[in-house]
Short mmCIF file of C-alpha atoms and ligand atoms in Angstrom, two decimals:
data_model
loop_
_atom_site.label_atom_id
_atom_site.label_comp_id
_atom_site.label_asym_id
_atom_site.label_seq_id
_atom_site.Cartn_x
_atom_site.Cartn_y
_atom_site.Cartn_z
CA MET A 1 1.24 25.69 9.91
CA THR A 2 1.05 28.13 7.02
CA THR A 3 -2.47 28.69 5.78
CA VAL A 4 -3.13 29.26 2.10
CA PRO A 5 -6.32 30.21 0.34
CA GLN A 6 -8.59 27.35 -0.63
CA GLN A 7 -8.07 26.35 -4.25
CA GLU A 8 -11.68 26.90 -5.11
CA GLU A 9 -14.93 28.06 -3.58
CA LYS A 10 -16.34 24.89 -2.13
CA LYS A 11 -19.36 23.72 -4.08
CA PRO A 12 -22.37 22.45 -2.14
CA LEU A 13 -22.00 18.79 -1.23
CA LEU A 14 -24.92 17.71 -3.39
CA ASP A 15 -23.53 19.45 -6.47
CA GLN A 16 -20.17 17.75 -5.98
CA PHE A 17 -21.94 14.41 -5.61
CA LYS A 18 -23.99 14.85 -8.78
CA GLU A 19 -20.99 16.00 -10.81
CA THR A 20 -18.91 13.04 -9.66
CA ARG A 21 -21.66 10.52 -10.40
CA GLN A 22 -22.28 12.08 -13.81
CA ARG A 23 -18.61 11.74 -14.74
CA SER A 24 -18.71 8.01 -13.89
CA LEU A 25 -21.74 7.51 -16.14
CA GLU A 26 -20.16 9.50 -18.94
CA LEU A 27 -17.08 7.23 -18.93
CA VAL A 28 -19.22 4.15 -19.61
CA LYS A 29 -21.90 5.77 -21.77
CA THR A 30 -20.65 4.39 -25.09
CA LEU A 31 -19.83 0.88 -23.86
CA GLU A 32 -21.64 -2.15 -25.21
CA LYS A 33 -23.30 -4.25 -22.55
CA ASP A 34 -20.77 -7.05 -23.09
CA ASP A 35 -17.91 -4.65 -22.28
CA PHE A 36 -19.17 -4.19 -18.72
CA VAL A 37 -18.52 -7.77 -17.66
CA VAL A 38 -15.01 -8.49 -18.91
CA GLN A 39 -11.91 -8.51 -16.70
CA THR A 40 -8.80 -8.58 -18.89
CA ALA A 41 -6.18 -9.22 -16.20
CA PHE A 42 -6.09 -10.17 -12.53
CA TYR A 43 -5.14 -6.59 -11.61
CA MET A 44 -7.98 -5.04 -13.66
CA SER A 45 -11.69 -4.92 -12.80
CA PRO A 46 -14.76 -5.13 -15.03
CA PRO A 47 -16.50 -1.77 -15.61
CA LYS A 48 -19.62 -3.26 -13.99
CA TRP A 49 -17.69 -3.90 -10.79
CA HIS A 50 -16.32 -0.33 -10.66
CA LEU A 51 -19.82 1.14 -11.05
CA GLY A 52 -21.13 -1.06 -8.27
CA HIS A 53 -18.15 -0.61 -5.97
CA ILE A 54 -18.11 3.21 -6.14
CA SER A 55 -21.77 3.07 -5.14
CA TRP A 56 -21.18 0.53 -2.39
CA ILE A 57 -18.55 2.73 -0.72
CA TYR A 58 -21.27 5.37 -0.09
CA GLU A 59 -23.24 2.66 1.67
CA ALA A 60 -20.15 1.80 3.73
CA ILE A 61 -19.78 5.48 4.61
CA LEU A 62 -23.47 5.89 5.49
CA SER A 63 -23.20 2.84 7.73
CA LYS A 64 -20.39 4.57 9.66
CA ILE A 65 -22.49 7.70 10.10
CA ASP A 66 -25.77 5.93 10.90
CA LYS A 67 -25.37 2.76 12.96
CA ASN A 68 -28.88 1.64 11.88
CA TYR A 69 -28.11 1.95 8.16
CA GLU A 70 -29.25 -1.10 6.21
CA PHE A 71 -27.24 -2.12 3.15
CA TYR A 72 -29.13 -2.58 -0.14
CA SER A 73 -28.24 -6.25 -0.45
CA LYS A 74 -25.96 -8.69 1.34
CA GLU A 75 -25.03 -10.33 -1.98
CA PHE A 76 -24.16 -7.01 -3.59
CA SER A 77 -22.05 -6.05 -0.59
CA GLU A 78 -20.08 -9.28 -0.83
CA TYR A 79 -19.34 -8.84 -4.54
CA LEU A 80 -18.63 -5.11 -4.38
CA ASN A 81 -16.48 -5.01 -1.24
CA SER A 82 -12.93 -4.54 -2.54
CA TYR A 83 -10.78 -5.28 0.48
CA TYR A 84 -12.55 -4.09 3.66
CA GLN A 85 -12.45 -6.94 6.16
CA GLN A 86 -14.58 -4.86 8.54
CA PHE A 87 -17.52 -5.28 6.12
CA GLY A 88 -17.14 -9.05 5.61
CA VAL A 89 -14.91 -11.30 3.53
CA PRO A 90 -14.30 -9.69 0.11
CA HIS A 91 -14.36 -11.73 -3.07
CA ASP A 92 -11.11 -12.54 -4.83
CA LYS A 93 -10.11 -9.48 -6.88
CA ALA A 94 -8.69 -11.64 -9.67
CA LYS A 95 -12.11 -13.27 -10.16
CA ARG A 96 -14.34 -10.20 -10.42
CA GLY A 97 -14.91 -10.98 -14.08
CA ILE A 98 -16.34 -14.46 -13.61
CA PHE A 99 -19.68 -13.26 -12.22
CA SER A 100 -22.63 -12.66 -14.52
CA ARG A 101 -24.74 -11.66 -11.46
CA PRO A 102 -25.51 -9.04 -10.32
CA THR A 103 -26.35 -8.24 -13.92
CA VAL A 104 -25.38 -5.00 -15.63
CA ASP A 105 -28.98 -3.78 -15.39
CA GLN A 106 -29.09 -4.62 -11.69
CA ILE A 107 -25.86 -2.68 -11.12
CA PHE A 108 -27.34 0.39 -12.84
CA GLU A 109 -30.46 0.07 -10.72
CA TYR A 110 -28.23 -0.14 -7.66
CA PHE A 111 -26.20 2.88 -8.84
CA ASN A 112 -29.42 4.92 -9.09
CA THR A 113 -30.77 3.69 -5.76
CA VAL A 114 -27.57 4.74 -4.01
CA ASN A 115 -27.83 8.12 -5.74
CA GLN A 116 -31.26 8.56 -4.22
CA ARG A 117 -30.16 7.41 -0.78
CA VAL A 118 -27.16 9.75 -0.66
CA THR A 119 -29.22 12.65 -2.03
CA ASN A 120 -31.90 12.08 0.59
CA PHE A 121 -29.29 11.82 3.32
CA ILE A 122 -27.65 15.11 2.35
CA GLN A 123 -31.00 16.89 2.01
CA GLU A 124 -32.61 15.57 5.17
CA ASN A 125 -29.78 15.83 7.68
CA ILE A 126 -27.69 18.52 9.27
CA ILE A 127 -24.24 17.73 7.91
CA ASP A 128 -21.50 18.36 10.45
CA SER A 129 -17.86 18.67 9.40
CA GLU A 130 -17.00 15.01 10.06
CA THR A 131 -20.00 13.79 8.07
CA SER A 132 -19.10 16.17 5.27
CA ARG A 133 -15.51 14.86 5.28
CA LEU A 134 -16.69 11.25 5.03
CA ILE A 135 -19.12 11.93 2.18
CA THR A 136 -16.47 13.97 0.38
CA MET A 137 -14.12 11.02 0.76
CA GLY A 138 -16.72 9.07 -1.23
CA PHE A 139 -16.35 11.57 -4.11
CA HIS A 140 -12.59 11.29 -4.04
CA HIS A 141 -12.79 7.52 -3.87
CA GLU A 142 -15.04 7.61 -6.94
CA CYS A 143 -12.45 9.80 -8.71
CA GLN A 144 -9.79 7.18 -7.99
CA HIS A 145 -11.96 4.52 -9.55
CA GLN A 146 -12.73 6.69 -12.55
CA GLU A 147 -9.01 6.72 -13.23
CA LEU A 148 -8.71 2.96 -12.63
CA LEU A 149 -11.64 2.50 -15.01
CA VAL A 150 -9.73 4.47 -17.66
CA TYR A 151 -6.73 2.12 -17.20
CA ASP A 152 -9.08 -0.83 -17.57
CA LEU A 153 -10.83 0.60 -20.64
CA GLN A 154 -7.49 1.13 -22.35
CA HIS A 155 -6.51 -2.48 -21.62
CA LEU A 156 -9.91 -3.80 -22.68
CA LEU A 157 -10.66 -1.68 -25.74
CA ALA A 158 -7.77 0.70 -26.60
CA ASP A 159 -8.90 2.71 -29.66
CA ALA A 160 -12.14 0.73 -29.88
CA TYR A 161 -13.26 2.86 -26.90
CA ARG A 162 -15.33 5.84 -28.07
CA PRO A 163 -15.13 8.60 -25.47
CA VAL A 164 -18.05 11.02 -25.17
CA GLN A 165 -15.59 13.90 -25.26
CA LYS A 166 -12.28 13.97 -27.11
CA ASN A 167 -9.96 16.94 -27.63
CA SER A 168 -6.75 17.50 -29.54
CA PRO A 169 -3.56 18.03 -27.56
CA PRO A 170 -2.20 21.60 -27.32
CA THR A 171 0.68 22.70 -29.55
CA PRO A 172 3.82 22.25 -27.46
CA THR A 173 6.36 25.01 -26.94
CA GLN A 174 10.07 24.33 -27.44
CA VAL A 175 11.55 23.26 -24.13
CA LYS A 176 14.87 21.79 -23.17
CA ASN A 177 15.31 19.42 -20.28
CA GLN A 178 17.63 20.88 -17.69
CA PRO A 179 18.53 20.07 -14.11
CA VAL A 180 16.92 22.63 -11.80
CA LYS A 181 18.97 23.46 -8.73
CA ILE A 182 17.02 23.37 -5.49
CA GLU A 183 18.52 24.46 -2.21
CA GLY A 184 18.34 22.06 0.71
CA GLY A 185 17.35 22.77 4.30
CA VAL A 186 14.19 22.20 6.27
CA TYR A 187 11.08 21.74 4.13
CA THR A 188 7.58 21.37 5.56
CA MET A 189 5.79 18.76 3.50
CA GLY A 190 2.12 17.74 3.41
CA TYR A 191 -1.20 19.40 2.64
CA ASN A 192 -1.68 22.89 4.03
CA GLY A 193 -4.90 24.00 2.32
CA SER A 194 -8.40 24.14 3.71
CA ALA A 195 -10.24 21.90 1.22
CA TYR A 196 -10.38 18.11 1.27
CA CYS A 197 -7.28 15.95 1.40
CA TYR A 198 -6.63 12.31 2.31
CA ASP A 199 -5.39 11.31 5.75
CA ILE A 200 -2.04 10.25 4.22
CA GLU A 201 -1.26 13.85 3.17
CA LEU A 202 -1.30 14.89 6.83
CA PRO A 203 0.05 16.08 9.14
CA GLU A 204 2.38 18.67 7.70
CA HIS A 205 5.81 17.91 9.05
CA LYS A 206 9.38 19.00 8.65
CA VAL A 207 11.95 17.08 6.64
CA TYR A 208 15.56 17.88 5.94
CA LEU A 209 16.73 17.98 2.34
CA ASN A 210 20.24 18.22 0.98
CA ASP A 211 20.84 20.44 -2.04
CA TYR A 212 19.66 18.61 -5.15
CA THR A 213 18.75 19.02 -8.79
CA ILE A 214 15.57 17.78 -10.39
CA ASP A 215 14.92 17.64 -14.11
CA SER A 216 12.64 20.30 -15.56
CA LEU A 217 10.91 17.66 -17.71
CA PRO A 218 9.75 14.09 -17.25
CA VAL A 219 11.80 11.42 -19.06
CA THR A 220 10.58 11.14 -22.65
CA ASN A 221 10.02 8.10 -24.85
CA GLY A 222 12.97 9.24 -26.96
CA GLU A 223 15.28 9.30 -23.93
CA TYR A 224 13.95 5.99 -22.68
CA LEU A 225 14.53 4.43 -26.11
CA LYS A 226 18.23 5.20 -25.76
CA PHE A 227 18.26 3.19 -22.54
CA ILE A 228 16.59 0.28 -24.35
CA GLU A 229 18.92 0.52 -27.34
CA ASP A 230 21.93 0.66 -25.04
CA GLY A 231 20.95 -2.77 -23.71
CA GLY A 232 19.29 -1.45 -20.56
CA TYR A 233 16.98 -4.44 -20.26
CA GLU A 234 19.82 -6.88 -20.88
CA ASP A 235 22.29 -5.82 -18.23
CA PHE A 236 21.75 -6.63 -14.56
CA LYS A 237 24.05 -3.81 -13.48
CA TYR A 238 21.33 -1.16 -13.80
CA TRP A 239 18.69 -3.10 -11.87
CA LEU A 240 17.69 -3.65 -8.29
CA SER A 241 17.86 -7.37 -7.59
CA ASP A 242 14.06 -7.76 -7.36
CA GLY A 243 13.69 -5.68 -10.52
CA TRP A 244 16.13 -7.87 -12.44
CA GLU A 245 14.13 -10.93 -11.35
CA LYS A 246 10.98 -9.27 -12.77
CA VAL A 247 12.74 -8.47 -16.05
CA LYS A 248 13.68 -12.11 -16.51
CA GLU A 249 10.43 -13.57 -15.16
CA ASN A 250 8.18 -11.34 -17.31
CA LYS A 251 10.59 -11.06 -20.26
CA TRP A 252 10.35 -7.27 -20.11
CA THR A 253 12.14 -5.54 -23.00
CA ALA A 254 10.25 -2.21 -23.00
CA PRO A 255 7.38 -0.40 -21.20
CA MET A 256 3.96 -2.07 -21.12
CA TYR A 257 1.99 -1.73 -24.37
CA TRP A 258 5.20 -1.34 -26.44
CA GLU A 259 5.75 -3.78 -29.25
CA LYS A 260 8.53 -4.00 -31.83
CA VAL A 261 7.10 -4.34 -35.34
CA ASP A 262 9.52 -4.62 -38.27
CA GLY A 263 12.29 -3.08 -36.21
CA GLU A 264 10.15 -0.15 -35.07
CA TRP A 265 8.77 0.40 -31.56
CA MET A 266 5.01 0.82 -31.60
CA THR A 267 2.39 1.31 -28.90
CA HIS A 268 -1.32 0.64 -28.83
CA ASP A 269 -3.59 2.77 -26.68
CA PHE A 270 -6.69 5.02 -26.87
CA ILE A 271 -5.21 6.88 -29.84
CA GLY A 272 -4.59 3.68 -31.80
CA LYS A 273 -1.60 1.61 -32.88
CA ARG A 274 1.23 3.88 -33.88
CA LYS A 275 4.95 4.65 -33.64
CA ILE A 276 6.29 5.76 -30.28
CA ASN A 277 6.35 9.55 -30.05
CA PRO A 278 9.88 10.46 -28.88
CA LYS A 279 8.64 13.76 -27.41
CA GLY A 280 5.96 12.22 -25.20
CA PRO A 281 6.71 11.37 -21.56
CA VAL A 282 7.48 7.69 -21.13
CA CYS A 283 4.44 5.92 -19.69
CA HIS A 284 3.62 2.46 -18.32
CA VAL A 285 6.93 1.87 -16.61
CA SER A 286 7.30 0.17 -13.24
CA PHE A 287 9.28 1.58 -10.33
CA TYR A 288 11.99 -0.94 -11.18
CA GLU A 289 12.29 0.35 -14.75
CA ALA A 290 12.33 3.97 -13.59
CA ALA A 291 15.09 3.18 -11.08
CA ALA A 292 17.11 1.24 -13.69
CA TYR A 293 16.89 4.10 -16.19
CA CYS A 294 18.09 6.55 -13.54
CA LYS A 295 21.08 4.38 -12.71
CA TRP A 296 21.94 4.06 -16.41
CA ALA A 297 21.66 7.85 -16.76
CA GLY A 298 23.86 8.49 -13.70
CA LYS A 299 20.95 10.02 -11.82
CA ARG A 300 18.33 8.87 -9.30
CA LEU A 301 14.62 9.19 -8.58
CA PRO A 302 13.62 12.12 -6.36
CA THR A 303 12.20 11.45 -2.92
CA GLU A 304 8.60 12.55 -2.58
CA ALA A 305 9.70 15.50 -0.42
CA GLU A 306 12.12 16.61 -3.16
CA TRP A 307 9.37 16.22 -5.77
CA GLU A 308 6.89 18.19 -3.66
CA LYS A 309 9.28 21.05 -2.97
CA ALA A 310 10.14 21.31 -6.68
CA ALA A 311 6.43 21.35 -7.49
CA CYS A 312 4.93 23.52 -4.76
CA TRP A 313 7.53 25.73 -3.08
CA ASN A 314 7.68 29.39 -4.02
CA ASN A 315 11.16 30.42 -2.99
CA GLU A 316 10.62 34.08 -3.74
CA LYS A 317 7.54 34.37 -1.54
CA GLN A 318 8.71 31.67 0.90
CA THR A 319 5.33 29.95 0.68
CA LYS A 320 3.98 26.61 -0.41
CA THR A 321 1.17 26.43 -2.94
CA ILE A 322 -1.40 23.71 -3.61
CA PHE A 323 -0.35 23.36 -7.27
CA PRO A 324 2.87 24.17 -9.16
CA TRP A 325 1.29 27.34 -10.65
CA GLY A 326 -0.27 28.56 -7.40
CA ASN A 327 -3.48 27.91 -5.52
CA ASP A 328 -6.02 28.16 -8.34
CA SER A 329 -7.69 24.99 -9.59
CA PRO A 330 -6.32 23.14 -12.62
CA THR A 331 -7.46 24.36 -16.05
CA LYS A 332 -7.04 22.95 -19.54
CA GLU A 333 -4.23 25.48 -20.08
CA ARG A 334 -2.28 24.30 -17.04
CA ALA A 335 -2.42 20.51 -17.03
CA ASN A 336 -3.52 17.43 -18.93
CA LEU A 337 -6.00 15.77 -16.59
CA LEU A 338 -9.05 13.60 -17.27
CA GLU A 339 -11.33 16.53 -18.13
CA SER A 340 -8.87 17.61 -20.83
CA TYR A 341 -10.22 14.50 -22.58
CA ILE A 342 -7.05 14.08 -24.63
CA TRP A 343 -6.81 10.40 -23.63
CA ASN A 344 -3.03 10.35 -23.80
CA ALA A 345 0.06 11.94 -22.29
CA THR A 346 1.01 15.06 -24.23
CA GLU A 347 4.44 16.05 -25.52
CA VAL A 348 6.84 17.80 -23.17
CA GLY A 349 6.40 21.57 -23.34
CA SER A 350 2.63 21.34 -23.81
CA TYR A 351 1.78 23.20 -20.58
CA PRO A 352 4.15 26.13 -19.97
CA GLN A 353 1.42 27.82 -17.92
CA GLY A 354 1.46 24.89 -15.52
CA ALA A 355 5.18 25.08 -14.73
CA SER A 356 6.29 25.29 -11.10
CA GLN A 357 8.05 28.32 -9.61
CA TYR A 358 11.32 26.48 -10.07
CA GLY A 359 10.52 25.93 -13.76
CA CYS A 360 9.57 22.24 -13.69
CA HIS A 361 7.02 21.35 -16.36
CA GLN A 362 4.05 18.97 -16.32
CA MET A 363 4.36 17.99 -12.68
CA ILE A 364 0.56 17.82 -12.52
CA GLY A 365 -1.16 15.64 -15.12
CA ASP A 366 0.13 13.63 -18.11
CA VAL A 367 1.89 10.82 -16.18
CA TRP A 368 2.22 9.93 -12.51
CA GLU A 369 5.83 10.21 -11.41
CA TRP A 370 7.55 7.50 -9.40
CA THR A 371 9.52 8.65 -6.39
CA SER A 372 12.06 6.70 -4.37
CA SER A 373 9.94 7.07 -1.19
CA GLU A 374 8.36 4.17 0.62
CA TYR A 375 4.62 4.53 1.04
CA VAL A 376 4.19 4.92 4.82
CA GLY A 377 2.22 7.23 7.09
CA TYR A 378 3.69 10.63 7.89
CA PRO A 379 4.89 11.14 11.49
CA GLY A 380 1.73 11.69 13.55
CA PHE A 381 -0.51 9.97 10.96
CA GLN A 382 -4.11 9.39 12.07
CA THR A 383 -6.46 7.29 9.99
CA GLY A 384 -9.42 8.99 8.35
CA PHE A 385 -11.13 5.71 7.45
CA ASP A 386 -9.88 2.34 8.67
CA GLU A 387 -8.41 0.08 5.98
CA TYR A 388 -8.69 2.71 3.22
CA ASN A 389 -5.08 3.86 3.10
CA ASP A 390 -3.36 2.71 6.25
CA LYS A 391 -3.29 -1.01 5.70
CA TRP A 392 -1.16 -0.55 2.58
CA PHE A 393 1.80 0.97 4.42
CA THR A 394 4.25 -1.65 3.20
CA ASN A 395 6.00 -2.77 0.00
CA GLN A 396 4.75 0.10 -2.18
CA LYS A 397 6.31 3.28 -3.55
CA VAL A 398 4.80 6.77 -3.76
CA LEU A 399 3.93 8.40 -7.07
CA ARG A 400 3.09 12.08 -7.38
CA GLY A 401 1.31 14.47 -9.72
CA GLY A 402 -1.63 12.69 -11.39
CA SER A 403 -2.07 11.66 -14.99
CA PHE A 404 -4.25 12.27 -18.03
CA GLY A 405 -6.72 9.89 -16.37
CA THR A 406 -6.97 11.77 -13.05
CA PRO A 407 -10.13 13.84 -12.47
CA SER A 408 -9.07 17.42 -11.79
CA MET A 409 -11.03 17.80 -8.54
CA SER A 410 -8.98 15.05 -6.96
CA ILE A 411 -5.39 16.13 -7.63
CA ARG A 412 -3.05 18.47 -5.75
CA GLY A 413 0.69 18.76 -5.13
CA SER A 414 0.50 16.91 -1.84
CA TYR A 415 -1.45 13.95 -3.26
CA ARG A 416 0.24 10.60 -2.67
CA ASN A 417 -0.56 7.72 -4.97
CA PHE A 418 1.01 4.34 -4.31
CA PHE A 419 1.60 1.16 -6.26
CA ARG A 420 3.68 -1.96 -5.97
CA LEU A 421 7.14 -1.77 -7.49
CA ASP A 422 6.43 -3.99 -10.48
CA GLU A 423 3.08 -2.49 -11.49
CA ARG A 424 2.93 -0.68 -14.80
CA TRP A 425 -0.68 -0.75 -15.98
CA LEU A 426 -1.15 2.76 -14.53
CA PHE A 427 -0.15 5.90 -16.43
CA SER A 428 3.26 6.00 -14.76
CA GLY A 429 6.43 7.80 -15.76
CA PHE A 430 9.13 9.65 -13.83
CA ARG A 431 11.65 12.45 -13.81
CA CYS A 432 15.24 12.26 -12.60
CA ALA A 433 17.01 13.97 -9.73
CA LYS A 434 20.64 14.18 -8.67
CA ASP A 435 22.64 15.19 -5.63
CA GLN A 436 24.30 18.56 -6.01
FE1 FE2 B 501 -12.20 1.36 -3.92
#
């Protein structure tokens, strides 16, 4: 295993905890009380539920560390347990919005009580490496829900949401999409740093790649529009059979949130209702749509190993880095992540400083990128927390790179996100690859 420097000096556990909790509160600070209770779709969750659930997971973690740990409330645990059978029978996800109790005030009280309990635990105990790993997992879990909360807020409020912080996007540089040639051979994929990563990023292992090309830019709205205008959604020949069924069943004619008004494609998101920006990366497409576009374009999706090598391999130095630009943490100059507070994907060419050694742009941030890889454990996988990641090893595809909703502390080149093939409420796009 190659060792690389840690991407940042590790902050004390308590500081990381406080920062993470603060970010959750900031996301909901401007909401009206009524906003906290509403669930707009079966795959969304009410903000109230997220706040409670991210607190509950610390209780679940503390109960693993201390066998005598007593949960705050049996009723809260039942409502806030997402899918962990080991902690009882969870409530139906699709019905999280039908509960008026616990109330919003009670959830905030619970949030603060858990803060106190975790703070006391960290201050009063000697934290060994396994305990530290479990508590840190709680931070990263909270980051995941912060991003899910952003998806939900867009669906619930769009431009009626008033973020505490909002910045303008950077001025993009002129870039041209080109296929980047990457040599095949044995590539060692997985996380090789010394900070936190999820169990599914380990162990590092060797894979064999053929020579391939991968596009320097993600597919843009303008490019995707050509697929639509060429009848892409009307011809079965571009689609996987299951995907074609979804097109017909859901009457898909464009990415989620797109709407044709007076012959013009519009979208409605945090920025407001407006014309599609042809230079922005296409967002809110399912795996099926990404795969269909690739077939139409005479290309294919990259595997996650191909994506990771294009993002993190430094061919000159023969080393792998944590991020496309090296091992230093993300900054506002390198990637559009949650703390950029732009609340949208930025135009291609907006982050030349974040390009990979191979010259691929915006691999971190802006939009998650679908890969063709099945979401399964790596060879030698060992669970880091039962039911967290491992029970989803079927019927999902891997996405890489993070989005404008991903907190920066939680992203890295080896990070594996996963969603079902027809899901498109996430900030999902893609880039194309091709055999050489
Ligand atoms: Fe969760």
